[in-house]
PDB file of C-alpha atoms and ligand atoms in Angstrom:
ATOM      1  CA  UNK A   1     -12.124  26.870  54.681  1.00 92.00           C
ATOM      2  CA  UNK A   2     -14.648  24.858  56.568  1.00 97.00           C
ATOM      3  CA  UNK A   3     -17.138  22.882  54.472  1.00 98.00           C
ATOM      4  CA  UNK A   4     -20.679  23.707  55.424  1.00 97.00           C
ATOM      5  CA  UNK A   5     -22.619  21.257  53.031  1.00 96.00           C
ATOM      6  CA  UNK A   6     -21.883  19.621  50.091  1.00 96.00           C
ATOM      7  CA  UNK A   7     -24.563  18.943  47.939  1.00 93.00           C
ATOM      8  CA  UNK A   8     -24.589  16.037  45.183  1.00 95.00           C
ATOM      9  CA  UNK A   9     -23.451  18.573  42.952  1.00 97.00           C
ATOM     10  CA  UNK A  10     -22.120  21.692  44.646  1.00 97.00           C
ATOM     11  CA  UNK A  11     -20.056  22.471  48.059  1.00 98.00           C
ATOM     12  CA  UNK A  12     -20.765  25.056  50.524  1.00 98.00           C
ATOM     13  CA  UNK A  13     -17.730  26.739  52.741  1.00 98.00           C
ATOM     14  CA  UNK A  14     -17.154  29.178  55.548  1.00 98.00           C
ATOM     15  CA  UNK A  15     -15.020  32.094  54.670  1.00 98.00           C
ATOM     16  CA  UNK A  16     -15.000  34.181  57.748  1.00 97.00           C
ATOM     17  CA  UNK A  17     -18.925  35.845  58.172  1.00 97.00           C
ATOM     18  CA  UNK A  18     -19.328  34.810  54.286  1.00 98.00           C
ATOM     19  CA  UNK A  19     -19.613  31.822  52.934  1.00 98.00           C
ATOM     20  CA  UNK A  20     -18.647  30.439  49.442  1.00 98.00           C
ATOM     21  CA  UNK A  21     -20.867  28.763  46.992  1.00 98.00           C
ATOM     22  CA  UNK A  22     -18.607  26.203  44.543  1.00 98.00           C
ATOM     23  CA  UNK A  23     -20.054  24.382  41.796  1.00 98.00           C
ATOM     24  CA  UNK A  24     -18.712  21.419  41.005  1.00 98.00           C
ATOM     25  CA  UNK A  25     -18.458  19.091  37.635  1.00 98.00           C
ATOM     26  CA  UNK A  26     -20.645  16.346  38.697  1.00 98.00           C
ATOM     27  CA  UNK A  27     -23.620  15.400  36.700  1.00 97.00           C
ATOM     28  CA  UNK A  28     -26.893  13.678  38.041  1.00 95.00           C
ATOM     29  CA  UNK A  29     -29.324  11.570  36.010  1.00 94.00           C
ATOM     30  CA  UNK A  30     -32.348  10.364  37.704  1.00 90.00           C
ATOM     31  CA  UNK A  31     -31.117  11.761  40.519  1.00 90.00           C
ATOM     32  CA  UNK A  32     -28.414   9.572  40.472  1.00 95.00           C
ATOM     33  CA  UNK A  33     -24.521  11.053  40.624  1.00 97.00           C
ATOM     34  CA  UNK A  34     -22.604   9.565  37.749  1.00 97.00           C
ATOM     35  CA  UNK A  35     -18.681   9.210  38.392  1.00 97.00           C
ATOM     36  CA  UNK A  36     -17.733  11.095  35.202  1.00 98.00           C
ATOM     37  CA  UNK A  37     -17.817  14.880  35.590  1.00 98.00           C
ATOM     38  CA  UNK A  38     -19.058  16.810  32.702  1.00 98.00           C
ATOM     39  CA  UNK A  39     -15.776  19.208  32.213  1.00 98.00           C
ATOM     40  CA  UNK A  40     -16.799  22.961  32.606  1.00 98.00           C
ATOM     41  CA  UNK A  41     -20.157  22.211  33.444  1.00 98.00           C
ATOM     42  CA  UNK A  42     -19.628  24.440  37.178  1.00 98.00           C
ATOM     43  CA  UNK A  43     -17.993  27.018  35.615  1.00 98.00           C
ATOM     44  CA  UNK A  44     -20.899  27.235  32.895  1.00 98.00           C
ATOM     45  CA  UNK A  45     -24.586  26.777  35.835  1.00 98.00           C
ATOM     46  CA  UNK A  46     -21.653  29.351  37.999  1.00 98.00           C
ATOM     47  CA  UNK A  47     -22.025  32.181  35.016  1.00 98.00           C
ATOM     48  CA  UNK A  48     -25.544  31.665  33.939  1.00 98.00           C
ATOM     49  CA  UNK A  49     -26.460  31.540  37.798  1.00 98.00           C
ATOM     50  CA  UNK A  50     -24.596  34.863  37.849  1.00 98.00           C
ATOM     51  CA  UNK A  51     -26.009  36.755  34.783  1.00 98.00           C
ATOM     52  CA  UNK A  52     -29.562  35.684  35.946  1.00 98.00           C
ATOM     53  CA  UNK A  53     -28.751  37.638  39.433  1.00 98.00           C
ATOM     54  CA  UNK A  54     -27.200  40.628  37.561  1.00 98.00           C
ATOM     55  CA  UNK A  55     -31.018  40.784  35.202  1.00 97.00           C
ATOM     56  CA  UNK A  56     -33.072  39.968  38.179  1.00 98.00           C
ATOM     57  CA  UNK A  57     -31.152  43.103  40.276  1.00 97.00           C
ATOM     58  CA  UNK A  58     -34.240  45.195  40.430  1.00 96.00           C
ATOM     59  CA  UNK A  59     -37.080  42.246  41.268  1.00 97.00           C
ATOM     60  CA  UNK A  60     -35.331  40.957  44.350  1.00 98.00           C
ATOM     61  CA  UNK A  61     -31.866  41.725  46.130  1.00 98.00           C
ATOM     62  CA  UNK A  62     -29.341  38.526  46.084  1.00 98.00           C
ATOM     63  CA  UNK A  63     -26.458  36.729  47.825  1.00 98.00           C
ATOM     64  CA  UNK A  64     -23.921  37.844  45.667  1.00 98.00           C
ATOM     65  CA  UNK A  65     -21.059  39.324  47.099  1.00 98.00           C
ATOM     66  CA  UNK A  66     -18.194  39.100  44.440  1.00 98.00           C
ATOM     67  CA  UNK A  67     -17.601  36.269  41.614  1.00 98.00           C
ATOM     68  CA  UNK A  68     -13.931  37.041  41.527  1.00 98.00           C
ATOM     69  CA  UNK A  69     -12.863  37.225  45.025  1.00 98.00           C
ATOM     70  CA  UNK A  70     -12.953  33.166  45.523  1.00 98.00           C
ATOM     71  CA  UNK A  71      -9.951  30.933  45.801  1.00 98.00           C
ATOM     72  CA  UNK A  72      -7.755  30.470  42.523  1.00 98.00           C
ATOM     73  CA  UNK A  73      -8.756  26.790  42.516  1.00 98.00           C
ATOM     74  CA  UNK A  74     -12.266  27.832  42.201  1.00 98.00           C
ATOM     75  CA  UNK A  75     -11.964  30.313  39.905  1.00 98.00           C
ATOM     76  CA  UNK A  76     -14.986  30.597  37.731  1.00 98.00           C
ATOM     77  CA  UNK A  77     -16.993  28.263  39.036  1.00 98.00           C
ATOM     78  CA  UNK A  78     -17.587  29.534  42.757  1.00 98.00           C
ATOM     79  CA  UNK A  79     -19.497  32.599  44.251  1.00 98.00           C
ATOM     80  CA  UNK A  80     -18.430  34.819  47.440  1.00 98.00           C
ATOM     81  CA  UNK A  81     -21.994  35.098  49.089  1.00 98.00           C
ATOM     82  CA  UNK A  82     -23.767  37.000  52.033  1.00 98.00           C
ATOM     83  CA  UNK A  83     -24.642  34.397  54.916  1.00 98.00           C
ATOM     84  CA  UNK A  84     -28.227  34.583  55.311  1.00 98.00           C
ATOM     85  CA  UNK A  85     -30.719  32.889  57.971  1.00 98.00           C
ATOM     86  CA  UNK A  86     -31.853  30.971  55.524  1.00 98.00           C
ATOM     87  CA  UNK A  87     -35.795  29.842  54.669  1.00 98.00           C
ATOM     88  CA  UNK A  88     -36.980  26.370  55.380  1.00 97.00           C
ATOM     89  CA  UNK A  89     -38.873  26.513  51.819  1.00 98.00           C
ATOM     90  CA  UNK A  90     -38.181  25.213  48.641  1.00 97.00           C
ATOM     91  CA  UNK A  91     -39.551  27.833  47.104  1.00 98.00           C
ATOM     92  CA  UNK A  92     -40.883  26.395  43.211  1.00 98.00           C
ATOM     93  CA  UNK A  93     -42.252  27.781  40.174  1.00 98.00           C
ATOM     94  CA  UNK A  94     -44.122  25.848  37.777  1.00 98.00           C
ATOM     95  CA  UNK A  95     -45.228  27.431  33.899  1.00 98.00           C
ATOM     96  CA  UNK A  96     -45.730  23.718  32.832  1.00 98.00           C
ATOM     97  CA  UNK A  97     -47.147  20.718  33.609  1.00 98.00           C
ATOM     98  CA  UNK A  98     -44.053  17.665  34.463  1.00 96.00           C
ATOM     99  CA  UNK A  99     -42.694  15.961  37.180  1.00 92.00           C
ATOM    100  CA  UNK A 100     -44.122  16.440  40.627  1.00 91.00           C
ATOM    101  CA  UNK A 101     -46.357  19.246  39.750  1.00 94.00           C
ATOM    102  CA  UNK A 102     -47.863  16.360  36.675  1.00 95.00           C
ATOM    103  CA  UNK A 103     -48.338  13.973  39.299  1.00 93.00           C
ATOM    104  CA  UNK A 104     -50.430  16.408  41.718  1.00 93.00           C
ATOM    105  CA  UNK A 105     -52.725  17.177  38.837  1.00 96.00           C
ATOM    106  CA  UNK A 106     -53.684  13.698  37.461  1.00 95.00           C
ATOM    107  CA  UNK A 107     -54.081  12.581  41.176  1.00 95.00           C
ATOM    108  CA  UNK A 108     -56.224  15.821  42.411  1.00 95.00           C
ATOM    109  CA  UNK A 109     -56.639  18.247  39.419  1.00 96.00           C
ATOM    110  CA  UNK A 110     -55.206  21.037  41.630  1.00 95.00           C
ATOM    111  CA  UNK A 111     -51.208  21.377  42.351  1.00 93.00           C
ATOM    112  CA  UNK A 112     -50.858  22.752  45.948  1.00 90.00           C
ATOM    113  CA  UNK A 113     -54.273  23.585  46.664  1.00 89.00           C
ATOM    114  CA  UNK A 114     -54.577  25.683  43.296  1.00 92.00           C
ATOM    115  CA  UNK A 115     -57.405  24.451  40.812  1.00 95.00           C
ATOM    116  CA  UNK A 116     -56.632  23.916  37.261  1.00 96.00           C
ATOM    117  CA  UNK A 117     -58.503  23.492  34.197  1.00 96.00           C
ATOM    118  CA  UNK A 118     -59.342  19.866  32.749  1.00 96.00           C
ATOM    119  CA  UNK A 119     -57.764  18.528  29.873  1.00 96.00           C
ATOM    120  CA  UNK A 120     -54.183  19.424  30.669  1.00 97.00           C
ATOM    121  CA  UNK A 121     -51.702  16.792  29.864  1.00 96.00           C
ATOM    122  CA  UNK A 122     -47.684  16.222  30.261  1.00 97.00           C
ATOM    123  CA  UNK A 123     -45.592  19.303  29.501  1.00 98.00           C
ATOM    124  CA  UNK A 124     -48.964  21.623  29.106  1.00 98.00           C
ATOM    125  CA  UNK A 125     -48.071  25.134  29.740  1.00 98.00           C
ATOM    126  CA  UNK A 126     -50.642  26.159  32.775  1.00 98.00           C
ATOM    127  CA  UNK A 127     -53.044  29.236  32.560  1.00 97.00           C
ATOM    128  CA  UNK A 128     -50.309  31.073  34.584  1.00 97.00           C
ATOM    129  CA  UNK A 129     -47.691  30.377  36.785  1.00 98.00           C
ATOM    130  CA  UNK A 130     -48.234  28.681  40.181  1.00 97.00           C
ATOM    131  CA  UNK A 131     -46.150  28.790  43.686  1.00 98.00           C
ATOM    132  CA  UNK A 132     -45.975  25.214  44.772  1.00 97.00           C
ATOM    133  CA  UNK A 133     -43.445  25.312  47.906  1.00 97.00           C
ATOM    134  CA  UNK A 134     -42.426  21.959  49.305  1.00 96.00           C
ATOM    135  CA  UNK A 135     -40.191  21.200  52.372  1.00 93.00           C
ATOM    136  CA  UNK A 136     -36.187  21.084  53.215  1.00 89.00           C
ATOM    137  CA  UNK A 137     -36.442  17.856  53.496  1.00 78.00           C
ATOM    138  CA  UNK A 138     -32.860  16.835  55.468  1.00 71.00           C
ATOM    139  CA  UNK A 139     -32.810  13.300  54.245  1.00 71.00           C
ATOM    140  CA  UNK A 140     -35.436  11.866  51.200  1.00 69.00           C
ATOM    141  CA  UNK A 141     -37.298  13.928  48.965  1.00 78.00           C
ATOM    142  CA  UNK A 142     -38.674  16.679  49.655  1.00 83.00           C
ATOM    143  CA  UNK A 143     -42.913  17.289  50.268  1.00 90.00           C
ATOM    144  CA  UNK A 144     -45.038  19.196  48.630  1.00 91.00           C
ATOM    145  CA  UNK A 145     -46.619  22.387  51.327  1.00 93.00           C
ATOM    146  CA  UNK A 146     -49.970  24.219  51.019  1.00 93.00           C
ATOM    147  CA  UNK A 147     -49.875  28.142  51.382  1.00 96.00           C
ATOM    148  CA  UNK A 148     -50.937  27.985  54.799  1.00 96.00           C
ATOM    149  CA  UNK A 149     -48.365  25.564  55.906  1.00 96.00           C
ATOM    150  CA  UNK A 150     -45.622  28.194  54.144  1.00 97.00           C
ATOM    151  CA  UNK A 151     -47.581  31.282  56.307  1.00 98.00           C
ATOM    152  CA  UNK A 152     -47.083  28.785  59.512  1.00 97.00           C
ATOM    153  CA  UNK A 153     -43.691  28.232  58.969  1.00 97.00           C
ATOM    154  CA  UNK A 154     -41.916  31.691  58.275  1.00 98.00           C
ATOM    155  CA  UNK A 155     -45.121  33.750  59.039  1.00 98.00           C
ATOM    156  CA  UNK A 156     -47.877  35.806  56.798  1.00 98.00           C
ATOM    157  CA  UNK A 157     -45.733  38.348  56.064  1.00 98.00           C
ATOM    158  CA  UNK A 158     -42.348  36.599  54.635  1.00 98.00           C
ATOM    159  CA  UNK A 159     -44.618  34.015  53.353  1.00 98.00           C
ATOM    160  CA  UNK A 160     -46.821  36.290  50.622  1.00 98.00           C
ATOM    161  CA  UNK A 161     -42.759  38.052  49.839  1.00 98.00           C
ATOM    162  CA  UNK A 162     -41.509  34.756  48.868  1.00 98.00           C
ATOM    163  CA  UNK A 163     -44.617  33.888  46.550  1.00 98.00           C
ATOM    164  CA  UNK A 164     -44.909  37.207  45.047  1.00 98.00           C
ATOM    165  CA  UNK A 165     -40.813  37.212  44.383  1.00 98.00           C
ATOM    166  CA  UNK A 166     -40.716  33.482  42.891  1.00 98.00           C
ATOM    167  CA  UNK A 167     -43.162  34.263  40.743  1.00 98.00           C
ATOM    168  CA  UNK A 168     -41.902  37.422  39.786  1.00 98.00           C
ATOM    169  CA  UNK A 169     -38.471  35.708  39.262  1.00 98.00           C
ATOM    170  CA  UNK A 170     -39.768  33.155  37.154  1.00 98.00           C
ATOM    171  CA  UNK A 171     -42.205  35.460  34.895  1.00 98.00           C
ATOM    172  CA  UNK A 172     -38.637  37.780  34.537  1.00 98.00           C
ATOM    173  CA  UNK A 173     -36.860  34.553  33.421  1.00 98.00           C
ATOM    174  CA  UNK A 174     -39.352  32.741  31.337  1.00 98.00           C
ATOM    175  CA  UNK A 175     -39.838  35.833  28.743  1.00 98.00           C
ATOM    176  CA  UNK A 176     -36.297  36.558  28.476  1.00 98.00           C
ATOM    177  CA  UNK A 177     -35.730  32.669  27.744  1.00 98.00           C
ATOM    178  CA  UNK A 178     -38.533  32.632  25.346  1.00 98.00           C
ATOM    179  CA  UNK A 179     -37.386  35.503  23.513  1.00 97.00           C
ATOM    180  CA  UNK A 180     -34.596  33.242  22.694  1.00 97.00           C
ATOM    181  CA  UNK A 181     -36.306  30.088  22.189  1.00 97.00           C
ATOM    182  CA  UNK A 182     -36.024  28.409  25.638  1.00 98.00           C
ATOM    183  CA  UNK A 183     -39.152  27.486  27.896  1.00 98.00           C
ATOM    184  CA  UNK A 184     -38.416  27.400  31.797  1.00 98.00           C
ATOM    185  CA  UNK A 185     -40.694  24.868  32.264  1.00 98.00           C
ATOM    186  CA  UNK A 186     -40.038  25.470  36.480  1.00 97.00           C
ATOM    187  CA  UNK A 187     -37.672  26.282  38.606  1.00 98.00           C
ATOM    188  CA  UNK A 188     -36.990  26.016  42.362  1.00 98.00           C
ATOM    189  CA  UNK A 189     -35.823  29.084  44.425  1.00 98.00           C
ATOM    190  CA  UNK A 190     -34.269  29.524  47.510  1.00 98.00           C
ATOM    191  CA  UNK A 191     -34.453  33.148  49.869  1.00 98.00           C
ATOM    192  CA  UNK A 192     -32.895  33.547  53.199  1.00 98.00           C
ATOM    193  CA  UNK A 193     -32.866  37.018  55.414  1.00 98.00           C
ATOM    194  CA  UNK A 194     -30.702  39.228  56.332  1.00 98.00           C
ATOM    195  CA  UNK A 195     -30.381  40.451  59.734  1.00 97.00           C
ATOM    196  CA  UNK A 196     -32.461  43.239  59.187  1.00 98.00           C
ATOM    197  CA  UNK A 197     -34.810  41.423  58.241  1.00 97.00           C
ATOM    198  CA  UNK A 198     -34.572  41.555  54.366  1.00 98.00           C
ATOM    199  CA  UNK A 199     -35.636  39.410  51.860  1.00 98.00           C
ATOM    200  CA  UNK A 200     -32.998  38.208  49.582  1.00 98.00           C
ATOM    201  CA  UNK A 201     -32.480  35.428  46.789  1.00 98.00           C
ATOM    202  CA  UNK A 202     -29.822  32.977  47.314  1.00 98.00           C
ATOM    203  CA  UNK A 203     -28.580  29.707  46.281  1.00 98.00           C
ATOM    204  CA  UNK A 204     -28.696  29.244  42.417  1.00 98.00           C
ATOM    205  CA  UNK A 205     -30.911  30.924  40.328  1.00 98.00           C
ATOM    206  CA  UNK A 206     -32.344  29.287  36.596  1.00 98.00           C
ATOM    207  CA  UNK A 207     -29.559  26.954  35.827  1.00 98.00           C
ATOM    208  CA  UNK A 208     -30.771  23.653  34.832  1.00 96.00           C
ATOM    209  CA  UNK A 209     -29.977  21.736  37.549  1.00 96.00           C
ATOM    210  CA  UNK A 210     -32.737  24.206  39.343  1.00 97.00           C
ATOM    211  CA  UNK A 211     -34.946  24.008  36.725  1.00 97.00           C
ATOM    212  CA  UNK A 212     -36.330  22.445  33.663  1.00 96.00           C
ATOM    213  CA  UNK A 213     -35.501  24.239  30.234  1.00 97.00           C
ATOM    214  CA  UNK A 214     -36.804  23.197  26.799  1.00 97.00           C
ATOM    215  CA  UNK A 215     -36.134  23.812  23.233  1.00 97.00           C
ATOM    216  CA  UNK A 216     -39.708  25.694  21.922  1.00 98.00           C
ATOM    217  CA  UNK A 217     -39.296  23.969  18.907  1.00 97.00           C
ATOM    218  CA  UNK A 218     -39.289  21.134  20.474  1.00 96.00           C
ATOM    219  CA  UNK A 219     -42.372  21.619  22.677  1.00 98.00           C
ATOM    220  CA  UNK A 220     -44.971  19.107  21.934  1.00 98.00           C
ATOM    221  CA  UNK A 221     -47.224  19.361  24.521  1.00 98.00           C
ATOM    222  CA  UNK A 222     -48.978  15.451  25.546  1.00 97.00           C
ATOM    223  CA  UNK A 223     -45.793  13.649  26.507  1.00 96.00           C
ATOM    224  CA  UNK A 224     -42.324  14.020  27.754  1.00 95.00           C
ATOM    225  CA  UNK A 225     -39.964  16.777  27.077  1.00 97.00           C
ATOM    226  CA  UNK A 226     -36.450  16.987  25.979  1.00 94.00           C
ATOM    227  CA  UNK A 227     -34.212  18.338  28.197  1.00 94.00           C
ATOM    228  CA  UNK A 228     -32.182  21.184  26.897  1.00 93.00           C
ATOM    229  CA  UNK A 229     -28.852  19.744  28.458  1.00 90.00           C
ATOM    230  CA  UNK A 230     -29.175  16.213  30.384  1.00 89.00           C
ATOM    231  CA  UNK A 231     -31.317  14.256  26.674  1.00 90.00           C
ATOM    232  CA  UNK A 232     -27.457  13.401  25.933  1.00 89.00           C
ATOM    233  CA  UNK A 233     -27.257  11.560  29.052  1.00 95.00           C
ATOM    234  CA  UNK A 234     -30.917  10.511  29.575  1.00 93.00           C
ATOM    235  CA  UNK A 235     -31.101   8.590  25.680  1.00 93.00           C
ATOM    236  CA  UNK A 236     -27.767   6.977  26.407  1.00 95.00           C
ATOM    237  CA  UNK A 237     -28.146   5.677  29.829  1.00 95.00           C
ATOM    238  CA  UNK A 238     -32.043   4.677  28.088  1.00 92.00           C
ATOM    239  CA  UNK A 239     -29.962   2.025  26.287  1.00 94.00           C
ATOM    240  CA  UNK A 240     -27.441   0.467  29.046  1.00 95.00           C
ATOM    241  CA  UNK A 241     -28.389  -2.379  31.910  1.00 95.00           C
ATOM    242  CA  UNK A 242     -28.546  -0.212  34.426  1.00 95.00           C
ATOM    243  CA  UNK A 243     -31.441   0.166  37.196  1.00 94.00           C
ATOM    244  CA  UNK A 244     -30.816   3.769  37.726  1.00 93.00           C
ATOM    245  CA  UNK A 245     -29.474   3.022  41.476  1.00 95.00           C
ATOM    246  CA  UNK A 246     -26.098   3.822  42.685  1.00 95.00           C
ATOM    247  CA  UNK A 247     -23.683   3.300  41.707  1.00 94.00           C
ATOM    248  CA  UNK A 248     -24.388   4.886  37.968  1.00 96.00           C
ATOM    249  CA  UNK A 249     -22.598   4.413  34.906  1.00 97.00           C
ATOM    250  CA  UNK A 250     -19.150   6.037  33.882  1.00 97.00           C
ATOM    251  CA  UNK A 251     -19.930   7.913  30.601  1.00 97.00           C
ATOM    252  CA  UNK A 252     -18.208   7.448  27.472  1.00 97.00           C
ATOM    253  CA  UNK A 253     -15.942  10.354  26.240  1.00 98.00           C
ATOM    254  CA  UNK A 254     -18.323  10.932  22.875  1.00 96.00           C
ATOM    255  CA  UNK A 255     -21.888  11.664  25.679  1.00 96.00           C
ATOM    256  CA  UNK A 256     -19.677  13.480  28.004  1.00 97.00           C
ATOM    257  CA  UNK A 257     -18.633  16.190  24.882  1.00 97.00           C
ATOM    258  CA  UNK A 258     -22.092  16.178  23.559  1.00 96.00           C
ATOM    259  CA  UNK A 259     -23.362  17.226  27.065  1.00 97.00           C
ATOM    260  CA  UNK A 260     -20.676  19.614  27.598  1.00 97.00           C
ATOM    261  CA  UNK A 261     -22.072  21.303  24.397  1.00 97.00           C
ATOM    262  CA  UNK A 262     -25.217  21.475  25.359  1.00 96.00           C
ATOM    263  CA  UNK A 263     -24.421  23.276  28.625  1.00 97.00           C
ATOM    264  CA  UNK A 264     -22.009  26.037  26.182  1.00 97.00           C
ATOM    265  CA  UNK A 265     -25.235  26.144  23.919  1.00 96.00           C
ATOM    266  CA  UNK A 266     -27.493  26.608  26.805  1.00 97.00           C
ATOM    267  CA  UNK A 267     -25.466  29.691  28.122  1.00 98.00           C
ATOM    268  CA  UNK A 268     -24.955  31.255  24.652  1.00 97.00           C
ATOM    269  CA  UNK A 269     -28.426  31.092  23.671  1.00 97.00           C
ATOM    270  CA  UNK A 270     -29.507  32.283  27.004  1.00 97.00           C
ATOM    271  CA  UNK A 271     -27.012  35.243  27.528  1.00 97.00           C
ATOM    272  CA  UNK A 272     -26.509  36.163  24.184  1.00 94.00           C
ATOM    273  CA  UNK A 273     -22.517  35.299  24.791  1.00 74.00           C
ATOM    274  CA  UNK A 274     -20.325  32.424  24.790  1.00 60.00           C
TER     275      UNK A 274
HETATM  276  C1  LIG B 301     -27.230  27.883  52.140  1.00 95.19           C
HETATM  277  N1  LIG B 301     -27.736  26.040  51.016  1.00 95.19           N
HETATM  278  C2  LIG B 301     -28.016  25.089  49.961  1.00 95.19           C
HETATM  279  C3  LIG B 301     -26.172  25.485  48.323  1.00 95.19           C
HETATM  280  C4  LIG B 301     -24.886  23.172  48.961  1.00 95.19           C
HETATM  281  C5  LIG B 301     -26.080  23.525  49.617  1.00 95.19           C
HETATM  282  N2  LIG B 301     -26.313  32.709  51.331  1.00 95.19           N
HETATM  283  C6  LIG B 301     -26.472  31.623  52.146  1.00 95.19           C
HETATM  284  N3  LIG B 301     -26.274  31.773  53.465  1.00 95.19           N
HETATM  285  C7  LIG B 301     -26.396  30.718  54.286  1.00 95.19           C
HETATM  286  N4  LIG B 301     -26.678  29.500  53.850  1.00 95.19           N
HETATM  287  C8  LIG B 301     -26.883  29.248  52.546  1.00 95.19           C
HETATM  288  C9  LIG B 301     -26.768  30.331  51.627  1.00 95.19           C
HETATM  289  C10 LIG B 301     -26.973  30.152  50.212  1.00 95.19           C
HETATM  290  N5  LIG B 301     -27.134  29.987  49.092  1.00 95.19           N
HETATM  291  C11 LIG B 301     -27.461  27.345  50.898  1.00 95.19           C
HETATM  292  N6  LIG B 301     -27.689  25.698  52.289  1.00 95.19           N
HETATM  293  C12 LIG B 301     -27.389  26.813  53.012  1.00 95.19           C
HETATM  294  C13 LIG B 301     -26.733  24.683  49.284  1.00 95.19           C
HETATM  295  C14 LIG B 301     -24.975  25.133  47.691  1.00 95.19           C
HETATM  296  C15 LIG B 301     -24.332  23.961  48.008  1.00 95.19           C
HETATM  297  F1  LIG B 301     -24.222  22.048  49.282  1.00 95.19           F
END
């Protein structure tokens, strides 16, 4: 099959008019590619990515084509997928205040163009959830896009469907999470169109590499939050000489099984399953 992208993480191939979505084993930290792969860590983002689609059925169609039909070697951890013209958008959630959407506030008070009260501080859940779209960047990071700039881009129409779905995605996937004691702090969405001109959700959809999940007994808003699955890797690599440029750290056997338990305990506690 030809390879279409690969990602730090994941590749993307061409199977004929589909393509095929594999996740791979890698693990980033700070945004940084470490050369130990977690073990089952694909397979594990692959399923939850999966179930999420299956609950979010009647919000928004999505890219899945079969979960099964994918080449043995990939088995698990790969997704057949509709190719879709897809939307130059990052297209981001936020229910919390960290990262990006942290900076924005303490800089402006607003976090893409949208007021919000004083007095919020790191990891503060917001009054409700915002749209703050930023750009496909090809290379760097990606910027952050007003509204407008969104309705410019992919026009009025396919802009207000892509804020009205990621919010409606996230809302769908931040009760069910807290009903089993996980916040989605944010997440990051990507749609594409089909030829007729339908909206559908692609890529992956509320794993943790798309988005930030916390314990809600854990919450203590006014600082930084534990991740859910990468705190394992974060507090460890904390402690080494390392300037969190490439190339990173190989991890010891005892932090790699911790963090492939936190992915299984993720998963459970989100599905229900194991
Ligand atoms: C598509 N990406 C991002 C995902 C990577 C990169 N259904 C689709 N049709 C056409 N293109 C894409 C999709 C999806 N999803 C996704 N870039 C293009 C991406 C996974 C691995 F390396």
């Amino acid at each position: 099959m030809e390879l279409v992208h690969s990602g730090k993480v994941r590749e993307l191939y061409a199977d004929g008019d589909d393509i095929i979505m594999v996740a791979s084993d890698r693990v980033s930290v700070y945004d940084v590619v470490l050369p130990t792969p977690i073990p089952g860590k694909g397979r594990v983002l692959t399923q939850l990515s999966l179930w999420w689609f299956g609950q979010l059925g009647d919000v928004i169609p999505n890219h899945v084509i079969s979960a099964t039909d994918v080449p043995s070697e990939w088995a698990g951890r790969a997704i057949r997928c509709r190719r879709l013209e897809m939307l130059p958008v990052e297209c981001i959630a936020r229910g919390y205040l960290a990262g990006l959407g942290l900076a924005s506030y303490r800089e402006t008070g607003t976090i893409s163009g949208v007021p919000l009260p004083p007095g919020l501080g790191e990891g503060s859940r917001l009054p409700g959830p915002v749209f703050t779209p930023t750009t496909k960047a090809a290379a760097g990071h990606d910027e952050p896009m007003t509204f407008s700039e969104v309705e410019a881009l992919v026009g009025r129409p396919v802009a207000a469907s892509i804020r009205r779905a990621t919010l409606e995605v996230y809302r769908r996937g931040a009760e069910l999470a807290a009903r089993r004691g996980v916040i989605i702090a944010d997440t990051k969405l990507e749609f594409g169109l089909l030829p007729d001109g339908t909206l559908v959700l692609a890529d992956e959809v509320l794993t943790p590499d798309s988005s930030r999940f916390w314990l809600a007994a854990e919450w203590r808003p006014g600082g930084p939050q534990r991740s859910l699955d990468r705190q394992f890797l974060r507090d460890w690599s904390a402690g080494l000489d390392w300037d969190r440029r490439p190339p990173g750290p190989a991890i010891p056997d005892d932090v790699v099984a911790a963090t492939q338990a936190r992915y299984q305990e993720l998963y459970a506690r989100i599905t229900g399953g194991d």
